[in-house]
Short mmCIF file of C-alpha atoms and ligand atoms in Angstrom, two decimals:
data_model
loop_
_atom_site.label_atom_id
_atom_site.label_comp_id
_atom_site.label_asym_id
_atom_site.label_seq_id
_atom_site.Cartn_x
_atom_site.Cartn_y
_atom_site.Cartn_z
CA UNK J 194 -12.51 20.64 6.02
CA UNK J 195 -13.38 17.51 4.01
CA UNK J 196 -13.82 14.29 3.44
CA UNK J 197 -11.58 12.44 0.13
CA UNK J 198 -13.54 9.48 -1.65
CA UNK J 199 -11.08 7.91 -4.18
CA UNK J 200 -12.89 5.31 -6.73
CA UNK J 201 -11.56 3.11 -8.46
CA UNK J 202 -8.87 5.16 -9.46
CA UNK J 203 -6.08 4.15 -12.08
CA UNK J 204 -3.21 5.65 -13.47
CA UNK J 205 -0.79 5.22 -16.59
CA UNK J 206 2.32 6.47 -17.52
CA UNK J 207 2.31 6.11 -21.54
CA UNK J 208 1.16 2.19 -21.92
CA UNK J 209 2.36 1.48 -18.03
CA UNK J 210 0.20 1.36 -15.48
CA UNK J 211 1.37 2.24 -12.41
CA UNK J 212 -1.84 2.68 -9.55
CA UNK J 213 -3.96 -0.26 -10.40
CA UNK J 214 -7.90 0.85 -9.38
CA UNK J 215 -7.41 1.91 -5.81
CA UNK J 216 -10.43 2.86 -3.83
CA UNK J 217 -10.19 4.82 -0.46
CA UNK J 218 -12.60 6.74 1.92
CA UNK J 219 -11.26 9.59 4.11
CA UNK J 220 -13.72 10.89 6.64
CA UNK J 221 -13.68 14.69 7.42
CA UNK J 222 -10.99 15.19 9.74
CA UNK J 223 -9.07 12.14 9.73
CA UNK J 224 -5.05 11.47 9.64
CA UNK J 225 -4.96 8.54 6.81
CA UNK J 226 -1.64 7.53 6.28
CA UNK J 227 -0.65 6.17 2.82
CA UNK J 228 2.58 3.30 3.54
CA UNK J 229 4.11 1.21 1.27
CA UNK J 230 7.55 0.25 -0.33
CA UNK J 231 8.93 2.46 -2.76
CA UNK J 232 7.49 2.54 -6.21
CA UNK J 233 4.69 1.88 -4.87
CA UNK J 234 2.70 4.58 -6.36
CA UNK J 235 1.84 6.68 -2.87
CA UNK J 236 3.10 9.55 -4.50
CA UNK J 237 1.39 9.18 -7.64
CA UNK J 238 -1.77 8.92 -5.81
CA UNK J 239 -1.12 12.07 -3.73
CA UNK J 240 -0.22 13.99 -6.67
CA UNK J 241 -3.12 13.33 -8.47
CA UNK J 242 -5.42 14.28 -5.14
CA UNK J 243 -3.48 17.12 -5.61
CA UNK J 244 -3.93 17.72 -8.75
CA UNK J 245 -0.29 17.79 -10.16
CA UNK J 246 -0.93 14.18 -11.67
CA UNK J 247 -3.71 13.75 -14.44
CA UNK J 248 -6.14 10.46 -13.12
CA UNK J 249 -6.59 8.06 -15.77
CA UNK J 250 -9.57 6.11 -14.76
CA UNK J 251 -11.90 6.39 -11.89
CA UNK J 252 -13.12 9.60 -9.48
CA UNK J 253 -11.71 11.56 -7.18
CA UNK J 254 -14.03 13.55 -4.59
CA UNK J 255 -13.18 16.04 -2.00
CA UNK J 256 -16.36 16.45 0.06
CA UNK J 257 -19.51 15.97 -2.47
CA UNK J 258 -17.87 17.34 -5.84
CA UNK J 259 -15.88 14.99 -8.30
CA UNK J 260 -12.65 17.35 -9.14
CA UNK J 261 -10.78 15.14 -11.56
CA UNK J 262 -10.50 17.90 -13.91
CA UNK J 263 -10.34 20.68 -11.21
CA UNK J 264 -7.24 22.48 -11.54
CA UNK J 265 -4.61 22.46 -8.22
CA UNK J 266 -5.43 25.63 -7.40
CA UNK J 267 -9.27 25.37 -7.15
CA UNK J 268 -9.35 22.16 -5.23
CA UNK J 269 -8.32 23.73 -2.12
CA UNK J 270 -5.40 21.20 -1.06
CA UNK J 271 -1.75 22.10 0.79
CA UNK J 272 0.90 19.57 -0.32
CA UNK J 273 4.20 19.73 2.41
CA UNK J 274 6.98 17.63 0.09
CA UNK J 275 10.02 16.08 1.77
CA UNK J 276 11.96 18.60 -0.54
CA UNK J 277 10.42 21.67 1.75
CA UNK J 278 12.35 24.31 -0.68
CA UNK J 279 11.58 27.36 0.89
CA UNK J 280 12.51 30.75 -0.94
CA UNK J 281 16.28 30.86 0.56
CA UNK J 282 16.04 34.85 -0.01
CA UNK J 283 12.55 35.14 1.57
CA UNK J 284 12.10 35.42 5.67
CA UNK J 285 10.26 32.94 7.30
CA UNK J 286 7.41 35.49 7.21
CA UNK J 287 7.48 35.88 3.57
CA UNK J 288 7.66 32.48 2.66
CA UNK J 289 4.14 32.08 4.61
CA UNK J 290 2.85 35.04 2.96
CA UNK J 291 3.90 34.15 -0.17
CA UNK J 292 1.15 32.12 -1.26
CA UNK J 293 -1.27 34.25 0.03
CA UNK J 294 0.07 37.28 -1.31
CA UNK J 295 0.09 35.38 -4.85
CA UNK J 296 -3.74 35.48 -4.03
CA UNK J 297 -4.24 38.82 -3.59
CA UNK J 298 -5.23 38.46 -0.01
CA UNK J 299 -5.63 41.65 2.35
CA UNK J 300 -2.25 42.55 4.48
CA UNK J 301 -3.90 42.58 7.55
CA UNK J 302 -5.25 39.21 6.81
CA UNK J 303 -2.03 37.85 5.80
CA UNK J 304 -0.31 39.32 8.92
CA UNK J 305 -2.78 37.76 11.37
CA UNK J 306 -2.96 34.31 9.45
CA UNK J 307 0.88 33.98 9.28
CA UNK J 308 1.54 35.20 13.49
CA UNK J 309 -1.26 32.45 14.18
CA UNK J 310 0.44 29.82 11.94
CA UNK J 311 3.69 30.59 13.48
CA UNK J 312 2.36 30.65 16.77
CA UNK J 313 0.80 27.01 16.91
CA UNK J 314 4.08 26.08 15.30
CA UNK J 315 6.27 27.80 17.56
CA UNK J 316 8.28 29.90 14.81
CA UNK J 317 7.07 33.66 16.07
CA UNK J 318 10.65 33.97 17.52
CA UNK J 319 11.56 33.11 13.59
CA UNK J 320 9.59 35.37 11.89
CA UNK J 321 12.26 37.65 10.99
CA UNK J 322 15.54 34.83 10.07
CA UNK J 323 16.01 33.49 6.34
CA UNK J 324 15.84 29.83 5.85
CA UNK J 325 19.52 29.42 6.43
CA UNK J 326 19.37 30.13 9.85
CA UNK J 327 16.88 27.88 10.93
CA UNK J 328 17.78 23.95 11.99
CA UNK J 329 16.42 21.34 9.45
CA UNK J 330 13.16 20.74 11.88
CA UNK J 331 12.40 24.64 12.28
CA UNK J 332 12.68 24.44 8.74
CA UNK J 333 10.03 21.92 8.14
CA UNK J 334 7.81 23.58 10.69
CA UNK J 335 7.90 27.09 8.00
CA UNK J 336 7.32 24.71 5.50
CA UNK J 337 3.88 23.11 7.39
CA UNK J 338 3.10 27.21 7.92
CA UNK J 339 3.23 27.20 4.28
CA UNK J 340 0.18 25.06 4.19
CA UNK J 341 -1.52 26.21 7.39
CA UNK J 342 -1.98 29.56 6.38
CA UNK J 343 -3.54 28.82 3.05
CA UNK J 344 -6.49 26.90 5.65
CA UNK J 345 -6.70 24.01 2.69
CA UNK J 346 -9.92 21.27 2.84
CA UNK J 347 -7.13 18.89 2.88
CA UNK J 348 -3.46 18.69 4.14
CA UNK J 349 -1.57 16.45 1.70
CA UNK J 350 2.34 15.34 3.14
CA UNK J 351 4.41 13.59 0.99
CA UNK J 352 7.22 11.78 3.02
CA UNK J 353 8.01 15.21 4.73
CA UNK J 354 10.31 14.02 7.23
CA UNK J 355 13.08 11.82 5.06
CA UNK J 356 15.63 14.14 5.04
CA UNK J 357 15.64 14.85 8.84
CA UNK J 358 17.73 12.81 11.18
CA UNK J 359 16.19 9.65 13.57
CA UNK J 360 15.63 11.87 16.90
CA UNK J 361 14.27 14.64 15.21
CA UNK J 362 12.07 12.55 12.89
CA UNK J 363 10.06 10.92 16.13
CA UNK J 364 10.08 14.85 17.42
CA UNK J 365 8.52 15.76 14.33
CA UNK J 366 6.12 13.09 14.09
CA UNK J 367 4.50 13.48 17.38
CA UNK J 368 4.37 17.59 16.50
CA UNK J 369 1.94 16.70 13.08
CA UNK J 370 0.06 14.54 15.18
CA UNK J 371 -0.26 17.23 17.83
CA UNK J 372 -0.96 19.48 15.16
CA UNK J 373 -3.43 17.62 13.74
CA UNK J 374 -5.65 17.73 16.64
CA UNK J 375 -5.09 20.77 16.90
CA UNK J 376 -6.70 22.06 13.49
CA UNK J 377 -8.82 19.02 12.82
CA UNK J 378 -7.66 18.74 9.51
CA UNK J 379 -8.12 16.27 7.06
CA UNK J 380 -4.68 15.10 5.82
CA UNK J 381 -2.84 12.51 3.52
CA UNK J 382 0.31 11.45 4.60
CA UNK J 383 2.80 9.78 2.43
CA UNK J 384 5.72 7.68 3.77
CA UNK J 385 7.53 4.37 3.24
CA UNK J 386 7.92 3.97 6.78
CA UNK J 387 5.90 1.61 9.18
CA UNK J 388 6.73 3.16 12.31
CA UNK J 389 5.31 6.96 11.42
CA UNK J 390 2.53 5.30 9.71
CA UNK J 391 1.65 3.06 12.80
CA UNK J 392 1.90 6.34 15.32
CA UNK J 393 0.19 8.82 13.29
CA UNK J 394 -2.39 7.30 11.51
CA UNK J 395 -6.24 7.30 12.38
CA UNK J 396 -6.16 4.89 9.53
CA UNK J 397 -3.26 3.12 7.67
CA UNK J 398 -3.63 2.23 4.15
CA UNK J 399 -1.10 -0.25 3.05
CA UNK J 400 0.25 -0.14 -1.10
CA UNK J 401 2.07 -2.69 -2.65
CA UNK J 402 3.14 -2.38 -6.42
CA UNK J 403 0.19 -0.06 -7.33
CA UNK J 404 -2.88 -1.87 -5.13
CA UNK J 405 -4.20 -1.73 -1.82
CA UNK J 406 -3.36 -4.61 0.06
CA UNK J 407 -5.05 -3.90 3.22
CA UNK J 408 -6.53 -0.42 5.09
CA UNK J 409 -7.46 -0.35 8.34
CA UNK J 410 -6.57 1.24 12.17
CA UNK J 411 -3.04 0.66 13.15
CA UNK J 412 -3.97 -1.98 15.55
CA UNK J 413 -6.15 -3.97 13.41
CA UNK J 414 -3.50 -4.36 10.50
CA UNK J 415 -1.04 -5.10 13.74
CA UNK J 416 -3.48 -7.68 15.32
CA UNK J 417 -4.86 -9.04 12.12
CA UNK J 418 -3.12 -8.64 8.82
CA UNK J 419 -4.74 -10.15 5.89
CA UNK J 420 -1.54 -11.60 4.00
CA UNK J 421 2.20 -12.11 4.74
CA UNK J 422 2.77 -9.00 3.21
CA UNK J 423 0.93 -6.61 5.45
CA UNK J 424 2.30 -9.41 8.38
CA UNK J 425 6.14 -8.59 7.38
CA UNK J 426 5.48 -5.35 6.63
CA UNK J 427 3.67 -3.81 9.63
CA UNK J 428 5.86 -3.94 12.92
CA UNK J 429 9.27 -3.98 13.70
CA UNK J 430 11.11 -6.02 14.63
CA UNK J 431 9.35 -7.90 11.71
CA UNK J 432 6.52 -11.18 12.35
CA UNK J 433 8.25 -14.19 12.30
CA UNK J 434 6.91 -16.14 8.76
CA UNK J 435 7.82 -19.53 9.43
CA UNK J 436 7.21 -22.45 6.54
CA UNK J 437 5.88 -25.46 6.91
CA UNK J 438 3.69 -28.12 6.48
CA UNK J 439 1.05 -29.32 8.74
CA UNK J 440 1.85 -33.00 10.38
CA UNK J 441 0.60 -34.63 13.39
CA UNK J 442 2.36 -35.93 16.55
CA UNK J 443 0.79 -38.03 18.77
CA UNK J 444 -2.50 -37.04 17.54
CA UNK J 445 -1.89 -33.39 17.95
CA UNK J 446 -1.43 -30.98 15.05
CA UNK J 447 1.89 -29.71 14.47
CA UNK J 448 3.91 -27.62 11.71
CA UNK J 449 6.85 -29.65 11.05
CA UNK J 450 9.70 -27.34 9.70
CA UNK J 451 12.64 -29.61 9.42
CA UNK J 452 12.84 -33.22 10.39
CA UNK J 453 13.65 -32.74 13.54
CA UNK J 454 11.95 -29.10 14.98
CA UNK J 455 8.52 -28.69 14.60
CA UNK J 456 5.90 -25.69 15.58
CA UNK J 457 2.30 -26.42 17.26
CA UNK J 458 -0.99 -25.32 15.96
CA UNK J 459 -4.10 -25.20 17.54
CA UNK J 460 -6.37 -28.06 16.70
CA UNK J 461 -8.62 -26.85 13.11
CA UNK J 462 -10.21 -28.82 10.77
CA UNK J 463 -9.17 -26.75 7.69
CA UNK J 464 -5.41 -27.93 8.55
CA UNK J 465 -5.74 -31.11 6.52
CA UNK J 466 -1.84 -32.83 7.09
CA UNK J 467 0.16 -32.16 4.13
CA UNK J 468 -1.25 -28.43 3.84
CA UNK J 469 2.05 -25.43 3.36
CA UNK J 470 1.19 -23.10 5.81
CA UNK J 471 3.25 -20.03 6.51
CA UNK J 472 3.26 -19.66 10.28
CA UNK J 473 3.88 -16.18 11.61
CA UNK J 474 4.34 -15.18 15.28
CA UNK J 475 5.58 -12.04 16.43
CA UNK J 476 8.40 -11.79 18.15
CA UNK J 477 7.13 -10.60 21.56
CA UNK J 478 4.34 -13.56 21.44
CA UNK J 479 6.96 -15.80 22.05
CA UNK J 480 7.77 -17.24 25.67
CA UNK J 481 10.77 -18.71 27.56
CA UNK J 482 9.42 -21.68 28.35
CA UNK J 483 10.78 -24.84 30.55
CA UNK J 484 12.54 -27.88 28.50
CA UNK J 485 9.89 -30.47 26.83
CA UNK J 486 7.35 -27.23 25.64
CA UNK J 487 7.52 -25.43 22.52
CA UNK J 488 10.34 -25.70 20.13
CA UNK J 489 13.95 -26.51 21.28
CA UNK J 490 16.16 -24.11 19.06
CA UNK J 491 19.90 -22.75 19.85
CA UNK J 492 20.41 -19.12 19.94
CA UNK J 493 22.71 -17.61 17.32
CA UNK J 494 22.59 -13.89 18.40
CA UNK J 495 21.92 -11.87 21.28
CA UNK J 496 21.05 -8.34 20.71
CA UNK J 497 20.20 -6.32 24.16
CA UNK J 498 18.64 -2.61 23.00
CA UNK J 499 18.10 -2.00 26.83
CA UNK J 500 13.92 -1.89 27.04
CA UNK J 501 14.27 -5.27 25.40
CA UNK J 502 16.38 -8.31 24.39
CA UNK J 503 16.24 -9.67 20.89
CA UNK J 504 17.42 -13.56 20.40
CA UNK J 505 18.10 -14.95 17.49
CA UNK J 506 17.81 -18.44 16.14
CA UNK J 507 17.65 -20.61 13.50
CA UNK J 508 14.94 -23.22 12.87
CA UNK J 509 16.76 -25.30 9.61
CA UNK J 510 17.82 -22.85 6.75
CA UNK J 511 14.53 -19.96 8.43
CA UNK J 512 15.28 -17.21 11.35
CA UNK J 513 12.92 -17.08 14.58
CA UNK J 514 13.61 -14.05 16.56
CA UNK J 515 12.28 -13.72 20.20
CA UNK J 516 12.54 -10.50 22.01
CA UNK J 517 12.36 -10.43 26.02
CA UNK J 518 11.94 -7.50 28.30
CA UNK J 519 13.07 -9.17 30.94
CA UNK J 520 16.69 -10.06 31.34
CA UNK J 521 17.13 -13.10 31.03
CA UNK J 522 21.28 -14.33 31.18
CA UNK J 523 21.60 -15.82 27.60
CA UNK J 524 24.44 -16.27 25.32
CA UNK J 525 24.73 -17.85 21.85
CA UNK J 526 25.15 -21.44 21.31
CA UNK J 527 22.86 -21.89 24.49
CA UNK J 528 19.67 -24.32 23.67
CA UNK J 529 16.31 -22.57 24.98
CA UNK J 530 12.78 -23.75 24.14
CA UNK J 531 10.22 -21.10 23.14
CA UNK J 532 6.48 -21.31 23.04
CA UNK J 533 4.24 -19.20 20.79
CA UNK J 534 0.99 -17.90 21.96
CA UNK J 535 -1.66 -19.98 20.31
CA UNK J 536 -4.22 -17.11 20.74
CA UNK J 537 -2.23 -14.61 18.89
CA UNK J 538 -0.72 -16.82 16.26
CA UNK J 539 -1.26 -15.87 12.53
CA UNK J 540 -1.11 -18.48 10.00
CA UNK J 541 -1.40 -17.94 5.91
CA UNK J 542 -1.89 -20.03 3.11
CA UNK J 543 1.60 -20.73 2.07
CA UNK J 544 0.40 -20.57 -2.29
CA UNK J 545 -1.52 -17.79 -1.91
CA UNK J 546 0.04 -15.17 0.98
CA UNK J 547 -3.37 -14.99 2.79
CA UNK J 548 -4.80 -15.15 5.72
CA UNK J 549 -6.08 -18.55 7.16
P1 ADP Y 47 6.28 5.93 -4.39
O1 ADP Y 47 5.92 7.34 -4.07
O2 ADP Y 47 5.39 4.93 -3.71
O3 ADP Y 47 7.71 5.63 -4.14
P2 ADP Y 47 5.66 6.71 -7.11
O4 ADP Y 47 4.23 7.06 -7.03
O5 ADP Y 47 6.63 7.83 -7.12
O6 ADP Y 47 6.03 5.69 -5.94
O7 ADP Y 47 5.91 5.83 -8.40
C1 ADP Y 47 5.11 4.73 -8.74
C2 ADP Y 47 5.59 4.15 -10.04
O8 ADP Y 47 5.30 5.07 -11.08
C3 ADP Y 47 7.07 3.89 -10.09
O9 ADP Y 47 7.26 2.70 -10.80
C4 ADP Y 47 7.61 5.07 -10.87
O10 ADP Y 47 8.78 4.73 -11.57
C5 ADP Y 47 6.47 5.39 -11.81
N1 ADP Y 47 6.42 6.82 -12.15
C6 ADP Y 47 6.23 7.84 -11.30
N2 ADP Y 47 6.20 9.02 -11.95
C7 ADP Y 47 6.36 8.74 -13.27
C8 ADP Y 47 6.41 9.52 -14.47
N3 ADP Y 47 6.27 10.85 -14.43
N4 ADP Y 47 6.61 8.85 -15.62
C9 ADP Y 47 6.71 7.51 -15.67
N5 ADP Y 47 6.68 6.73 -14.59
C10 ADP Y 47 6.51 7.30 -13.39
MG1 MG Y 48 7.15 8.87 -3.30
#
């Protein structure tokens, strides 16, 4: 295994540039998890770790040696694409071997690193079926053997789980991870969504339009995103981002947010009155509270999932949601007050997006 330094690294289509001097460091053995809307450019940053994608500016490492103008098949990578296309006339056998057989690598070799590949992934019953009778998720499992048997420096996954359905996405997920601890491997995993990048990642590196906009453990960017855009992006349901400006009642500081309903802030001296603030608060990190605390708001929607209960209000023209696990009775058009949790409230700049 190894570790991945990316410097500085750019890239341009013809006169467009599209991955605007990103810099990342993967440690040997980590799960980093590349998230970000798409267009983004996590793809285009995969491909060129992979090799399939010429870098335009900057280095690429893998361990100690720079490899921009290694070719794919000396840098010792296995890319797993959401588009597994396995050989439909091939068993499940001989779509592992395949690569390896491309390499001239001994039979006996091949046999034993294909029956261990299928054994950590649970396809040795398999072995012997063609692709088209195997379920979508046994089907991504041949396709991870793929790149398991080949024993890469680096396990590169580009959104391999969009074109299975919700359960056995979260099924899938947790196998990778389980996998991943398994073989210790350092990987690069693509995806535009939050959720599989908050439960997989070691660390979470967040892309927007072709830069980094924050990297860090999923808990940190959860706890303490830089910017409203790592804020709304990270966690679901989203952060409440809440405009403002800062005021004062009765000598307290306050975000006032239409005439009449107004947020409170913890006493700062940087909050000079007049200041836009963007005021976000997640949705669990706000409390039921008794009348004459917090802000007095009427619900508009109740939406019970069962482990939790989401309310729904509006504060002027901007939506607050609240989510409960206990059960409380509520209905719409009922007038609660809710309190935010000073301790874990985030507040941005409103001109620039970032952190206060
Ligand atoms: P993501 O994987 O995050 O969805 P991509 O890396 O695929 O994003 O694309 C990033 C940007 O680069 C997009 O604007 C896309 O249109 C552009 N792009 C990707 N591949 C090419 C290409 N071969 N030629 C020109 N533009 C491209
Ligand atoms: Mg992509």
């Amino acid at each position: 295994m190894a570790s991945v330094t990316v410097r500085n690294i750019r890239k341009s289509f013809g006169s467009t540039e599209v991955v605007h001097g990103v810099d990342i460091d993967i440690e040997d053995g980590e799960f980093v998890v590349l998230v970000g809307p798409s267009g983004c450019g996590k793809s285009t940053l995969l491909r060129m770790m992979a090799g399939l994608e010429s870098i335009t500016s900057g280095e690429l490492l893998i361990g100690d040696r720079v490899v921009n103008m290694v070719p794919p098949k000396e840098r010792d990578t296995a890319m797993v694409f959401q588009n597994y296309a396995l050989y439909p006339h091939m068993k499940v056998y001989d779509n592992m071997a395949f690569s390896l057989k491309l390499r001239k690598v001994d039979a006996a070799e091949i046999r034993e690193r294909v029956e261990r590949a299928a054994e950590i992934l649970g396809l040795t019953p398999y072995l012997d079926r063609f692709p088209r009778q195997l379920s979508g998720g046994q089907r991504q499992r041949v396709a991870m053997g793929r790149a398991i048997v080949r024993k890469p420096q680096v396990f590169l996954f580009d959104e391999p789980l969009s074109n299975l359905d919700a359960k056995l996405r979260v099924q899938m997920r947790t196998e990778i991870r389980e996998l991943h601890q398994r073989l210790d491997a350092t990987s690069v995993y693509v995806t535009h969504d939050q959720i599989e990048a908050m439960t997989m990642a070691d660390k979470i590196v967040v892309m927007k339009d072709g830069k980094i906009e924050q990297t860090g453990k999923p808990l940190e960017l959860y706890d303490h995103p830089n910017n409203i855009f790592v804020a709304g992006f990270i966690g679901s349901p989203a952060m409440n981002l809440i405009e403002g400006e800062v005021a004062s009642d009765a000598g307290n500081p306050i975000l006032r947010v239409t005439e009449e309903l107004s947020l409170p802030l913890p006493p700062a001296p940087s909050l000079e009155a007049g200041r836009k603030l963007i005021y976000g608060t997640r949705p669990e990190d706000l409390e039921l509270t008794a009348n004459g605390s917090g802000v007095e708001v009427e619900i508009a929607v109740v939406e019970p999932t069962g482990a939790e209960t989401l309310i729904m209000s509006h504060l002027g023209k901007q939506q607050m949601l609240a989510s409960f696990k206990e059960r409380h009775e509520l209905r719409p058009g009922q007038k609660i007050h809710l309190t935010p949790h000073m301790e874990k409230l985030h507040l941005f700049d409103a001109d620039n997006g970032q952190r206060i």
